[in-house]
């Protein structure tokens, strides 16, 4: 490898999620989301092939888990050297987990010529189980509406049904309370299951 090793730099947005349209599924589709990709906070990383895996920067343990999972899934024989230069805060509603997973998936695809898509990575790493805003925001940016999942097939990335560039002079003010009640993983899944579905007529009119 030596001096011919290619180093990739990947720069991703974060996202704001404005809500899920349908938690019922009575109309044949489940979920459906509205959101927007934002420039800051953002994830910036540099990565290249290496004989072993070496990770520096924020969320190094989480990044290692994702890399090891992808290497096992796609039978990648060597390691990578990764530096996380700038990061998105975790568990604050910015979609940090999806952006890290997709960035690493895209990086490994380019380095090792895996012939996989962003959607492949999202499905394999279970990053679009409810919403496609993070995945479509990673690829396209802008204001996004996704079409939710078919109730018959939940293991897909929800289709992009609308995308629009956002006015560059618009700003978002995000207030984050200083509390420790943050949800992720199984705790987040459980919280969603306990939500009361909205009335059917409301879902129908919004959809």
Short mmCIF file of C-alpha atoms in Angstrom, two decimals:
data_model
loop_
_atom_site.label_atom_id
_atom_site.label_comp_id
_atom_site.label_asym_id
_atom_site.label_seq_id
_atom_site.Cartn_x
_atom_site.Cartn_y
_atom_site.Cartn_z
CA UNK A 1 0.00 0.00 0.00
CA UNK A 2 2.49 2.66 1.14
CA UNK A 3 2.32 6.04 -0.59
CA UNK A 4 -0.19 4.80 -3.16
CA UNK A 5 -2.90 4.28 -0.52
CA UNK A 6 -5.86 6.55 -1.22
CA UNK A 7 -7.21 8.60 1.68
CA UNK A 8 -10.90 9.51 1.52
CA UNK A 9 -12.47 12.53 3.18
CA UNK A 10 -16.22 12.29 3.79
CA UNK A 11 -18.35 15.21 4.95
CA UNK A 12 -22.00 14.62 5.91
CA UNK A 13 -24.83 16.83 7.19
CA UNK A 14 -27.00 16.15 10.20
CA UNK A 15 -30.79 16.24 10.08
CA UNK A 16 -33.84 17.56 11.86
CA UNK A 17 -36.84 15.26 11.96
CA UNK A 18 -40.21 17.01 11.87
CA UNK A 19 -42.39 13.99 12.53
CA UNK A 20 -43.84 10.68 11.39
CA UNK A 21 -47.06 10.81 9.37
CA UNK A 22 -48.61 7.40 10.04
CA UNK A 23 -47.96 5.17 13.04
CA UNK A 24 -51.07 3.09 12.27
CA UNK A 25 -50.50 1.43 8.87
CA UNK A 26 -54.23 1.26 8.07
CA UNK A 27 -53.68 2.76 4.60
CA UNK A 28 -51.15 0.12 3.57
CA UNK A 29 -48.04 2.08 4.49
CA UNK A 30 -46.39 2.67 7.85
CA UNK A 31 -44.45 5.68 9.07
CA UNK A 32 -43.70 8.26 6.36
CA UNK A 33 -41.54 11.16 7.53
CA UNK A 34 -40.79 14.83 7.00
CA UNK A 35 -37.43 16.42 7.74
CA UNK A 36 -34.51 18.49 6.54
CA UNK A 37 -30.74 18.06 6.24
CA UNK A 38 -28.75 20.83 7.92
CA UNK A 39 -25.14 21.93 7.46
CA UNK A 40 -24.21 22.05 11.15
CA UNK A 41 -23.51 20.05 13.19
CA UNK A 42 -21.82 17.77 10.69
CA UNK A 43 -19.57 14.72 10.48
CA UNK A 44 -16.17 14.94 8.81
CA UNK A 45 -13.86 11.95 8.66
CA UNK A 46 -10.77 10.75 6.83
CA UNK A 47 -10.17 7.08 6.14
CA UNK A 48 -7.75 4.87 4.23
CA UNK A 49 -6.87 1.20 3.93
CA UNK A 50 -4.42 -0.17 6.49
CA UNK A 51 -3.01 -3.51 7.60
CA UNK A 52 -4.95 -3.19 10.86
CA UNK A 53 -7.82 -1.03 12.11
CA UNK A 54 -6.85 2.16 13.95
CA UNK A 55 -9.46 4.78 14.91
CA UNK A 56 -8.94 8.26 16.34
CA UNK A 57 -11.43 10.91 17.41
CA UNK A 58 -14.93 11.06 18.85
CA UNK A 59 -17.14 7.95 18.94
CA UNK A 60 -14.17 5.72 18.16
CA UNK A 61 -15.73 2.70 19.89
CA UNK A 62 -19.00 3.13 17.98
CA UNK A 63 -17.12 3.58 14.71
CA UNK A 64 -15.14 0.42 15.43
CA UNK A 65 -18.36 -1.56 15.98
CA UNK A 66 -19.76 -0.40 12.64
CA UNK A 67 -16.53 -1.08 10.75
CA UNK A 68 -16.18 -4.57 12.24
CA UNK A 69 -19.79 -5.36 11.38
CA UNK A 70 -19.35 -4.20 7.78
CA UNK A 71 -16.07 -6.08 7.42
CA UNK A 72 -17.76 -9.27 8.59
CA UNK A 73 -20.80 -8.74 6.34
CA UNK A 74 -18.71 -8.12 3.23
CA UNK A 75 -15.69 -10.31 4.09
CA UNK A 76 -13.18 -7.46 3.94
CA UNK A 77 -9.68 -8.89 4.49
CA UNK A 78 -7.72 -5.84 5.70
CA UNK A 79 -8.27 -2.92 8.05
CA UNK A 80 -8.60 0.86 7.88
CA UNK A 81 -7.09 3.91 9.47
CA UNK A 82 -9.88 6.32 10.46
CA UNK A 83 -9.79 9.83 11.90
CA UNK A 84 -13.02 11.53 12.95
CA UNK A 85 -12.26 15.23 12.57
CA UNK A 86 -15.66 16.73 13.38
CA UNK A 87 -18.69 14.97 14.82
CA UNK A 88 -22.44 15.23 15.39
CA UNK A 89 -23.65 15.10 19.03
CA UNK A 90 -25.22 11.76 19.94
CA UNK A 91 -28.82 11.19 21.10
CA UNK A 92 -29.90 14.81 20.57
CA UNK A 93 -32.10 14.40 17.52
CA UNK A 94 -29.54 15.10 14.80
CA UNK A 95 -29.34 11.58 13.36
CA UNK A 96 -25.70 11.06 14.31
CA UNK A 97 -25.87 7.26 14.19
CA UNK A 98 -27.20 7.11 10.65
CA UNK A 99 -24.66 9.59 9.32
CA UNK A 100 -21.73 7.71 10.88
CA UNK A 101 -22.98 4.34 9.63
CA UNK A 102 -23.59 5.56 6.08
CA UNK A 103 -20.33 7.49 5.90
CA UNK A 104 -18.36 4.41 6.93
CA UNK A 105 -20.33 2.18 4.57
CA UNK A 106 -19.68 4.51 1.62
CA UNK A 107 -16.00 4.75 2.57
CA UNK A 108 -15.50 0.99 2.73
CA UNK A 109 -17.39 0.59 -0.54
CA UNK A 110 -15.00 2.98 -2.29
CA UNK A 111 -11.85 1.62 -0.69
CA UNK A 112 -12.61 -2.06 -1.24
CA UNK A 113 -14.82 -1.82 -4.35
CA UNK A 114 -17.75 -3.64 -2.72
CA UNK A 115 -20.33 -2.60 -5.33
CA UNK A 116 -22.96 -1.70 -2.72
CA UNK A 117 -25.28 1.30 -2.48
CA UNK A 118 -26.09 3.70 0.33
CA UNK A 119 -29.48 1.98 0.57
CA UNK A 120 -27.74 -1.40 0.96
CA UNK A 121 -25.73 -0.05 3.88
CA UNK A 122 -28.80 1.54 5.50
CA UNK A 123 -30.75 -1.73 5.36
CA UNK A 124 -27.85 -3.93 6.52
CA UNK A 125 -27.15 -1.63 9.48
CA UNK A 126 -30.86 -1.08 10.22
CA UNK A 127 -30.68 2.68 9.79
CA UNK A 128 -34.06 3.23 8.08
CA UNK A 129 -36.40 1.05 10.13
CA UNK A 130 -38.79 3.95 10.73
CA UNK A 131 -37.61 6.97 8.76
CA UNK A 132 -35.71 7.58 5.54
CA UNK A 133 -34.88 11.21 6.32
CA UNK A 134 -31.33 10.47 7.47
CA UNK A 135 -30.55 8.24 4.50
CA UNK A 136 -32.05 10.56 1.88
CA UNK A 137 -30.51 13.56 3.62
CA UNK A 138 -27.11 11.88 3.41
CA UNK A 139 -27.50 11.36 -0.35
CA UNK A 140 -29.50 14.41 -1.46
CA UNK A 141 -29.71 17.02 1.30
CA UNK A 142 -32.56 19.51 1.39
CA UNK A 143 -36.15 19.30 2.64
CA UNK A 144 -37.40 15.73 2.37
CA UNK A 145 -40.63 13.75 2.55
CA UNK A 146 -40.40 9.96 2.45
CA UNK A 147 -43.25 7.58 1.64
CA UNK A 148 -42.90 5.24 4.58
CA UNK A 149 -42.75 1.46 4.47
CA UNK A 150 -45.18 -0.94 2.89
CA UNK A 151 -46.81 -2.85 5.74
CA UNK A 152 -45.82 -6.00 3.84
CA UNK A 153 -42.12 -5.11 3.62
CA UNK A 154 -40.52 -3.15 6.43
CA UNK A 155 -36.87 -3.99 5.66
CA UNK A 156 -36.37 -1.31 3.01
CA UNK A 157 -35.41 2.36 2.83
CA UNK A 158 -38.64 4.37 2.58
CA UNK A 159 -38.93 5.88 -0.92
CA UNK A 160 -38.17 9.55 -1.49
CA UNK A 161 -41.44 11.18 -2.58
CA UNK A 162 -40.46 14.86 -2.36
CA UNK A 163 -37.25 16.83 -2.10
CA UNK A 164 -36.64 20.57 -2.29
CA UNK A 165 -33.60 22.76 -1.74
CA UNK A 166 -34.03 24.74 1.46
CA UNK A 167 -33.66 28.56 1.41
CA UNK A 168 -29.99 29.16 2.28
CA UNK A 169 -30.78 32.18 4.45
CA UNK A 170 -33.20 30.26 6.71
CA UNK A 171 -31.85 29.34 10.14
CA UNK A 172 -32.98 26.77 12.68
CA UNK A 173 -32.73 27.39 16.41
CA UNK A 174 -32.52 24.10 18.29
CA UNK A 175 -32.89 24.21 22.08
CA UNK A 176 -31.58 21.13 23.89
CA UNK A 177 -32.70 20.79 27.53
CA UNK A 178 -30.05 19.88 30.09
CA UNK A 179 -31.55 16.56 31.09
CA UNK A 180 -30.30 12.99 30.93
CA UNK A 181 -33.48 11.48 29.48
CA UNK A 182 -32.18 10.45 26.08
CA UNK A 183 -33.38 7.50 24.06
CA UNK A 184 -31.44 5.17 21.78
CA UNK A 185 -31.33 1.50 20.85
CA UNK A 186 -33.91 -0.76 22.49
CA UNK A 187 -35.07 2.05 24.77
CA UNK A 188 -35.96 4.15 21.73
CA UNK A 189 -37.75 1.22 20.05
CA UNK A 190 -39.78 0.64 23.22
CA UNK A 191 -40.72 4.33 23.45
CA UNK A 192 -42.03 4.32 19.87
CA UNK A 193 -44.09 1.19 20.56
CA UNK A 194 -45.73 2.89 23.53
CA UNK A 195 -46.83 5.96 21.54
CA UNK A 196 -50.56 6.21 20.99
CA UNK A 197 -51.34 6.17 17.23
CA UNK A 198 -52.98 9.36 15.89
CA UNK A 199 -56.66 9.25 14.82
CA UNK A 200 -57.26 7.55 11.47
CA UNK A 201 -58.94 10.62 9.93
CA UNK A 202 -55.96 12.80 10.86
CA UNK A 203 -53.53 10.35 9.26
CA UNK A 204 -55.68 10.15 6.13
CA UNK A 205 -55.87 13.92 5.68
CA UNK A 206 -52.13 14.43 6.24
CA UNK A 207 -51.17 11.55 3.94
#
